[in-house]
PDB file of C-alpha atoms in Angstrom:
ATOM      1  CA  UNK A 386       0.000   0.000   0.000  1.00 50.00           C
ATOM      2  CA  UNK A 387       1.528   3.627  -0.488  1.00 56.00           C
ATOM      3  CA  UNK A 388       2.016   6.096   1.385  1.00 74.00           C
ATOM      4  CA  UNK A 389      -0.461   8.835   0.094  1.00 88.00           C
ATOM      5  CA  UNK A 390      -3.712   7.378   0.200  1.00 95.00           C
ATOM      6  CA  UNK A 391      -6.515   4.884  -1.025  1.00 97.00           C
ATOM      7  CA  UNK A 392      -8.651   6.439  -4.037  1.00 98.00           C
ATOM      8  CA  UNK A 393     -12.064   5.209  -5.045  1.00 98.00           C
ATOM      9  CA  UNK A 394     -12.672   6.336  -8.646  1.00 98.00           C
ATOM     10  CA  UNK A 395     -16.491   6.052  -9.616  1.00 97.00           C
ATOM     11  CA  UNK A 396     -16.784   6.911 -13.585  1.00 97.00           C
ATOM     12  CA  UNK A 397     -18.337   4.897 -16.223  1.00 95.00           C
ATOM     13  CA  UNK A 398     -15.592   5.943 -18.801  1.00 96.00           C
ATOM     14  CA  UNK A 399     -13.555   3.150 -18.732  1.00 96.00           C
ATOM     15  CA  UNK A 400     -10.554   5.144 -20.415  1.00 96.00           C
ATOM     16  CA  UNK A 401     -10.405   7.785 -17.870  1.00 96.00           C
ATOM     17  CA  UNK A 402     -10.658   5.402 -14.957  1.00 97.00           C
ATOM     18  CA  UNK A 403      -7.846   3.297 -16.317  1.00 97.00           C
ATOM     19  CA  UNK A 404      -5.755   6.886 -17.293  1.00 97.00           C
ATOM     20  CA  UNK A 405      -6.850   8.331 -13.730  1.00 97.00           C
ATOM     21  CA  UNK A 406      -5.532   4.293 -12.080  1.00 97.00           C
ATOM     22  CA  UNK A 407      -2.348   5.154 -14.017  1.00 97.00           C
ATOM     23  CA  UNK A 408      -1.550   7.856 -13.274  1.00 97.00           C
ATOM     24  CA  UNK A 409      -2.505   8.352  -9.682  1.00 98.00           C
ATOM     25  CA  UNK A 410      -0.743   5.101  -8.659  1.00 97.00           C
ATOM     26  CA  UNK A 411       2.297   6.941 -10.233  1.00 97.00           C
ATOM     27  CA  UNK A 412       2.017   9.880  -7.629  1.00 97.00           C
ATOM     28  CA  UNK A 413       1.822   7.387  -5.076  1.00 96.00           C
ATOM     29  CA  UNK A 414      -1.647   6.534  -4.304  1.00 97.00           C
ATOM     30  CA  UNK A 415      -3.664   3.307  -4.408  1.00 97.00           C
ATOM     31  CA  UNK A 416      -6.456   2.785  -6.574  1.00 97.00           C
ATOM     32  CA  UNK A 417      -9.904   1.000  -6.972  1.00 97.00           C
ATOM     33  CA  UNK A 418     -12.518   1.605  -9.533  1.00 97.00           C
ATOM     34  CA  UNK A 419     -16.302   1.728 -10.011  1.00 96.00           C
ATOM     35  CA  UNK A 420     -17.880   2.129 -13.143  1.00 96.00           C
ATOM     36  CA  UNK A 421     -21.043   2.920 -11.671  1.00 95.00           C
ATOM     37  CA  UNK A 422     -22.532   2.747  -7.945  1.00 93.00           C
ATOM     38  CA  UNK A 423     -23.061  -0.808  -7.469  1.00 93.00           C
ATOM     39  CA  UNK A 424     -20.947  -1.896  -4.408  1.00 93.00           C
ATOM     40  CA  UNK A 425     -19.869   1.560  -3.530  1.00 95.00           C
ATOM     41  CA  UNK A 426     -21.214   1.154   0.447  1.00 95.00           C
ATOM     42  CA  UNK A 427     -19.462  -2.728   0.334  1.00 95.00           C
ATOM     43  CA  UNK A 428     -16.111  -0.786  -0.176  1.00 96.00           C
ATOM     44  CA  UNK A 429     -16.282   2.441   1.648  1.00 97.00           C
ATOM     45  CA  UNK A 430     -17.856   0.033   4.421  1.00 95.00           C
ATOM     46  CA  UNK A 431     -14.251  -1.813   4.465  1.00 91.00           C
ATOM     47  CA  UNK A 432     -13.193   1.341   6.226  1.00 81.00           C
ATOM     48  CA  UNK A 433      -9.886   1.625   3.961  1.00 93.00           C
ATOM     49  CA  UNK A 434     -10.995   4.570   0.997  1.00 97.00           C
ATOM     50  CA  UNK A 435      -9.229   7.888   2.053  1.00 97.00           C
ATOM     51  CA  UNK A 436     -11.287   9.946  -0.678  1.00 98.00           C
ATOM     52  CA  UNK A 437     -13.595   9.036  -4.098  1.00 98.00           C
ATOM     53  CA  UNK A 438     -13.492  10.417  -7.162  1.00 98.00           C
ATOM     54  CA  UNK A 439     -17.233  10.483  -8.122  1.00 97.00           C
ATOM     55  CA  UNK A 440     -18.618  11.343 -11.520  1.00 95.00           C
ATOM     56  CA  UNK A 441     -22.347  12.975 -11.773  1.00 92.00           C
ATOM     57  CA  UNK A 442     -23.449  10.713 -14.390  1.00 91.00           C
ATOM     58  CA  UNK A 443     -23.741   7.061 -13.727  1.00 93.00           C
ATOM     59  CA  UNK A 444     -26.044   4.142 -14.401  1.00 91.00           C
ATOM     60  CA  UNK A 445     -28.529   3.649 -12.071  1.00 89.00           C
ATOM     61  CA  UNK A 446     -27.797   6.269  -8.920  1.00 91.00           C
ATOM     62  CA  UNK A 447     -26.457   9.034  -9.910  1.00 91.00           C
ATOM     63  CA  UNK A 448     -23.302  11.003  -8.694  1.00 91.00           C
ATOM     64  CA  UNK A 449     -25.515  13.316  -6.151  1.00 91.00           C
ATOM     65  CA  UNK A 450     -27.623  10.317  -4.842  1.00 93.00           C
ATOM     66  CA  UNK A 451     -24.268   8.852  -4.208  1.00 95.00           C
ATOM     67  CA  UNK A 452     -22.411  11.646  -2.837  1.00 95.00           C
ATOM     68  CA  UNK A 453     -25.781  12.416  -0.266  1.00 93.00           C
ATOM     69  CA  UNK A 454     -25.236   8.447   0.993  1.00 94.00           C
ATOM     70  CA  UNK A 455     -21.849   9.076   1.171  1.00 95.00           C
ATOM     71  CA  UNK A 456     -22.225  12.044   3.459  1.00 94.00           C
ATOM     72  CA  UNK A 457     -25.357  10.566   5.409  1.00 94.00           C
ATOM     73  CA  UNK A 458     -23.380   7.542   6.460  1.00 94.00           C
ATOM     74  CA  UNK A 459     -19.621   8.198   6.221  1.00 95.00           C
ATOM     75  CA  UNK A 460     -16.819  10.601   6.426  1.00 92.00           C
ATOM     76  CA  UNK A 461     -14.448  10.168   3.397  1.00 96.00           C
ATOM     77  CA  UNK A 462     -13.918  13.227   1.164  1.00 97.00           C
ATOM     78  CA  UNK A 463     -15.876  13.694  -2.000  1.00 97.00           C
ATOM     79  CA  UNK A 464     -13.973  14.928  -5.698  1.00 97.00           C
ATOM     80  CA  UNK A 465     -16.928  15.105  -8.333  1.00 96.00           C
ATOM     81  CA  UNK A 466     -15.287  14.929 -11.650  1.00 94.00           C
ATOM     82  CA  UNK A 467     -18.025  15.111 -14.052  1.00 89.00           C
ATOM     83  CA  UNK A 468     -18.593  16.636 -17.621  1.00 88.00           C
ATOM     84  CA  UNK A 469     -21.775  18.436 -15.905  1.00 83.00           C
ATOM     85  CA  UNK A 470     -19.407  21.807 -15.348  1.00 78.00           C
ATOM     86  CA  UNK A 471     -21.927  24.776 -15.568  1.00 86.00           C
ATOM     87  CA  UNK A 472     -21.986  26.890 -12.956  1.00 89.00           C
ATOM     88  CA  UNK A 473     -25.398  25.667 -11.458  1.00 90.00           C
ATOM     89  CA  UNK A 474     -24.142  21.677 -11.214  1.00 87.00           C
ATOM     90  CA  UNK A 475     -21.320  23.137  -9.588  1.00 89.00           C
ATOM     91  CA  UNK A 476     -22.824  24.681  -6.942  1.00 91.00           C
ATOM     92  CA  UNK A 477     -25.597  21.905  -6.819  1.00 90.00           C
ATOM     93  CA  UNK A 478     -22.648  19.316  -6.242  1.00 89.00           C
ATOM     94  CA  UNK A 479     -21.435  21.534  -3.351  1.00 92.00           C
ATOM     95  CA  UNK A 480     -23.952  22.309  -1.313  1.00 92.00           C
ATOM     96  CA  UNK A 481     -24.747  18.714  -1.928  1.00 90.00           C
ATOM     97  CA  UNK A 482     -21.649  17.907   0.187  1.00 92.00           C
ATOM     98  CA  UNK A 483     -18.894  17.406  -2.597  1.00 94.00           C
ATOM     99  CA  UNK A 484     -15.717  19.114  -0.879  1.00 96.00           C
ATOM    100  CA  UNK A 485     -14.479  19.843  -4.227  1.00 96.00           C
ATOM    101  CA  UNK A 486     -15.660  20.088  -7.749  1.00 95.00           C
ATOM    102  CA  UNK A 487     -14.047  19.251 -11.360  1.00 95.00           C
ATOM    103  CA  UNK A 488     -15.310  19.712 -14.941  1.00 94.00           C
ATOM    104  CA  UNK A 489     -14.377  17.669 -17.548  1.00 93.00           C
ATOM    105  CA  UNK A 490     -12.266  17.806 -19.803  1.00 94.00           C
ATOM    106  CA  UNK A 491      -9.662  18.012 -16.649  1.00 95.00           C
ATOM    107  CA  UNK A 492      -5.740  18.682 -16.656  1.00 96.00           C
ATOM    108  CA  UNK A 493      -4.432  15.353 -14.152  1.00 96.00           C
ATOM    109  CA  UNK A 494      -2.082  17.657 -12.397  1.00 97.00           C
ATOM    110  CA  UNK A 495      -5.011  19.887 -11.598  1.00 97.00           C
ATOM    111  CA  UNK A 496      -6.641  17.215 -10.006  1.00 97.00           C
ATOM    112  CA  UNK A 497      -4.128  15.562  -8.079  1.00 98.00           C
ATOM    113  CA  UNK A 498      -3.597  19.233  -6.606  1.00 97.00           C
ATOM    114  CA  UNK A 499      -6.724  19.315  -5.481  1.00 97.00           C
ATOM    115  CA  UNK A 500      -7.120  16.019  -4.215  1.00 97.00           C
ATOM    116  CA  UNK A 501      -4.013  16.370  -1.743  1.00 96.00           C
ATOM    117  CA  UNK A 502      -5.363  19.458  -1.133  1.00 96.00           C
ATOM    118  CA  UNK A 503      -8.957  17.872  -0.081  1.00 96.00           C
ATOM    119  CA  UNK A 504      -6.323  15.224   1.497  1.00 96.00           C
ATOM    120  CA  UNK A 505      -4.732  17.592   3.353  1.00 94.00           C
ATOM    121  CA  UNK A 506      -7.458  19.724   5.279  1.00 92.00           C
ATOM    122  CA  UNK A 507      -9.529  16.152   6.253  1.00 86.00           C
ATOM    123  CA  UNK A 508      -6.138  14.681   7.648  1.00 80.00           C
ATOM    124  CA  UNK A 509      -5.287  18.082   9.545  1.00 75.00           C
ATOM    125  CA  UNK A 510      -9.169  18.441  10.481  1.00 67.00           C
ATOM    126  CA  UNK A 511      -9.427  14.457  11.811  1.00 65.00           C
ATOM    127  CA  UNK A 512      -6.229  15.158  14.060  1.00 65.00           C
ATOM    128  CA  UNK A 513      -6.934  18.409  15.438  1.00 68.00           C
ATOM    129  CA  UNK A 514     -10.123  16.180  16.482  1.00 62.00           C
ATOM    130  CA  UNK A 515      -7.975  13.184  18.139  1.00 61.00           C
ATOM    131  CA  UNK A 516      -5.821  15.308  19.823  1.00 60.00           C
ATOM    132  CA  UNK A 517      -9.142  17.267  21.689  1.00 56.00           C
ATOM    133  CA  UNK A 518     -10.561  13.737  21.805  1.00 49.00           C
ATOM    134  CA  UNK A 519      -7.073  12.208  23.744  1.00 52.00           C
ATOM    135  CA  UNK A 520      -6.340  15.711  25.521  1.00 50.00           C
ATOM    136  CA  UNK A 521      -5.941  15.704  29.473  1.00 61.00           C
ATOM    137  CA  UNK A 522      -8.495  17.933  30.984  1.00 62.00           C
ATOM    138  CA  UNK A 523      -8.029  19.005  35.347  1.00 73.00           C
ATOM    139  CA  UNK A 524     -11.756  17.625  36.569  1.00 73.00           C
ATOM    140  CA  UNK A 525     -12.295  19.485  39.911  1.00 71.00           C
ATOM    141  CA  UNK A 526     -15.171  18.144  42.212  1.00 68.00           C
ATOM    142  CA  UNK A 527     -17.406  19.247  45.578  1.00 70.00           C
ATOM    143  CA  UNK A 528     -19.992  17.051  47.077  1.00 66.00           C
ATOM    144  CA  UNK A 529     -21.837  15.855  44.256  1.00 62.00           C
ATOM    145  CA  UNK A 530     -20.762  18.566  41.697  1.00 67.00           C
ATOM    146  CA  UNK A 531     -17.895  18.245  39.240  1.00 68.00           C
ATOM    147  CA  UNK A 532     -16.140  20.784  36.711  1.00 74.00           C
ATOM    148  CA  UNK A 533     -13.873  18.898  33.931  1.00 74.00           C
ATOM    149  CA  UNK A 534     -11.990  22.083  32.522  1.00 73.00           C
ATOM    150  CA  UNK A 535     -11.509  20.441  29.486  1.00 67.00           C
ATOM    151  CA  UNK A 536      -8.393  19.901  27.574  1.00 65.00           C
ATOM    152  CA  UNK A 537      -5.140  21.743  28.211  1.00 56.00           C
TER     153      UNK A 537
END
């Protein structure tokens, strides 16, 4: 496994989920592929996706069905990449809880700059959290009454 990261791409276009596998695994990230939404939960239920890469138009559910699941029932980030890129899909895709948003056609570099980006707020974000979480905290008490001052 590398170093950067397990990727989910969910795209229909076989080409550009074989050129995205390519050359993601290059910049040091794992991949899997969907090419549509069918067993999407089965993976991100195996705990181990650190973002997906989810296109708007799919077979069956589409990308913002998918991306409301997503958000309903678990915490990886969201990347639509989608050739939906006027302004109002864009904005539907963020306020649908996509933490960033790409129109196709797409330059690769662009995207793997935003991904680490995306990467890089939800890894600062989840250990700011753990370290409040794990943080020792002075827990004063008088008869039945306690204060926990929370963490230092």
């Amino acid at each position: 496994m590398s170093n950067d990261g397990h990727l989910l791409v969910v795209d229909d276009d076989v080409d550009i989920c074989a050129s995205l596998e390519s050359y993601l695994s290059r910049n040091g990230y794992d991949i899997s592929v969907l090419n549509s939404g069918d067993g999407l939960e089965e993976i991100l239920d195996g705990g181990n996706i650190d973002l997906v890469i989810l296109d708007l138009m799919l077979p069956g559910r589409d990308g913002l069905e998918l991306t409301n699941d997503i958000r309903r029932n678990y915490s990886v980030p969201v990347v639509m990449l989608t050739g939906r890129g006027d302004d109002i899909d864009r904005i539907i895709g963020l306020e649908m809880g996509a933490d960033d948003y790409l129109p196709k056609p797409f330059n690769p570099r662009e995207l793997l700059a935003r991904i680490r980006a995306v990467l890089k707020r939800t890894r600062a974000s989840q250990s700011a959290a753990a370290n409040t979480t794990n943080a020792e905290s002075d827990t004063y008490s008088i008869g039945k009454m306690s204060l926990d001052t929370g963490p230092r």
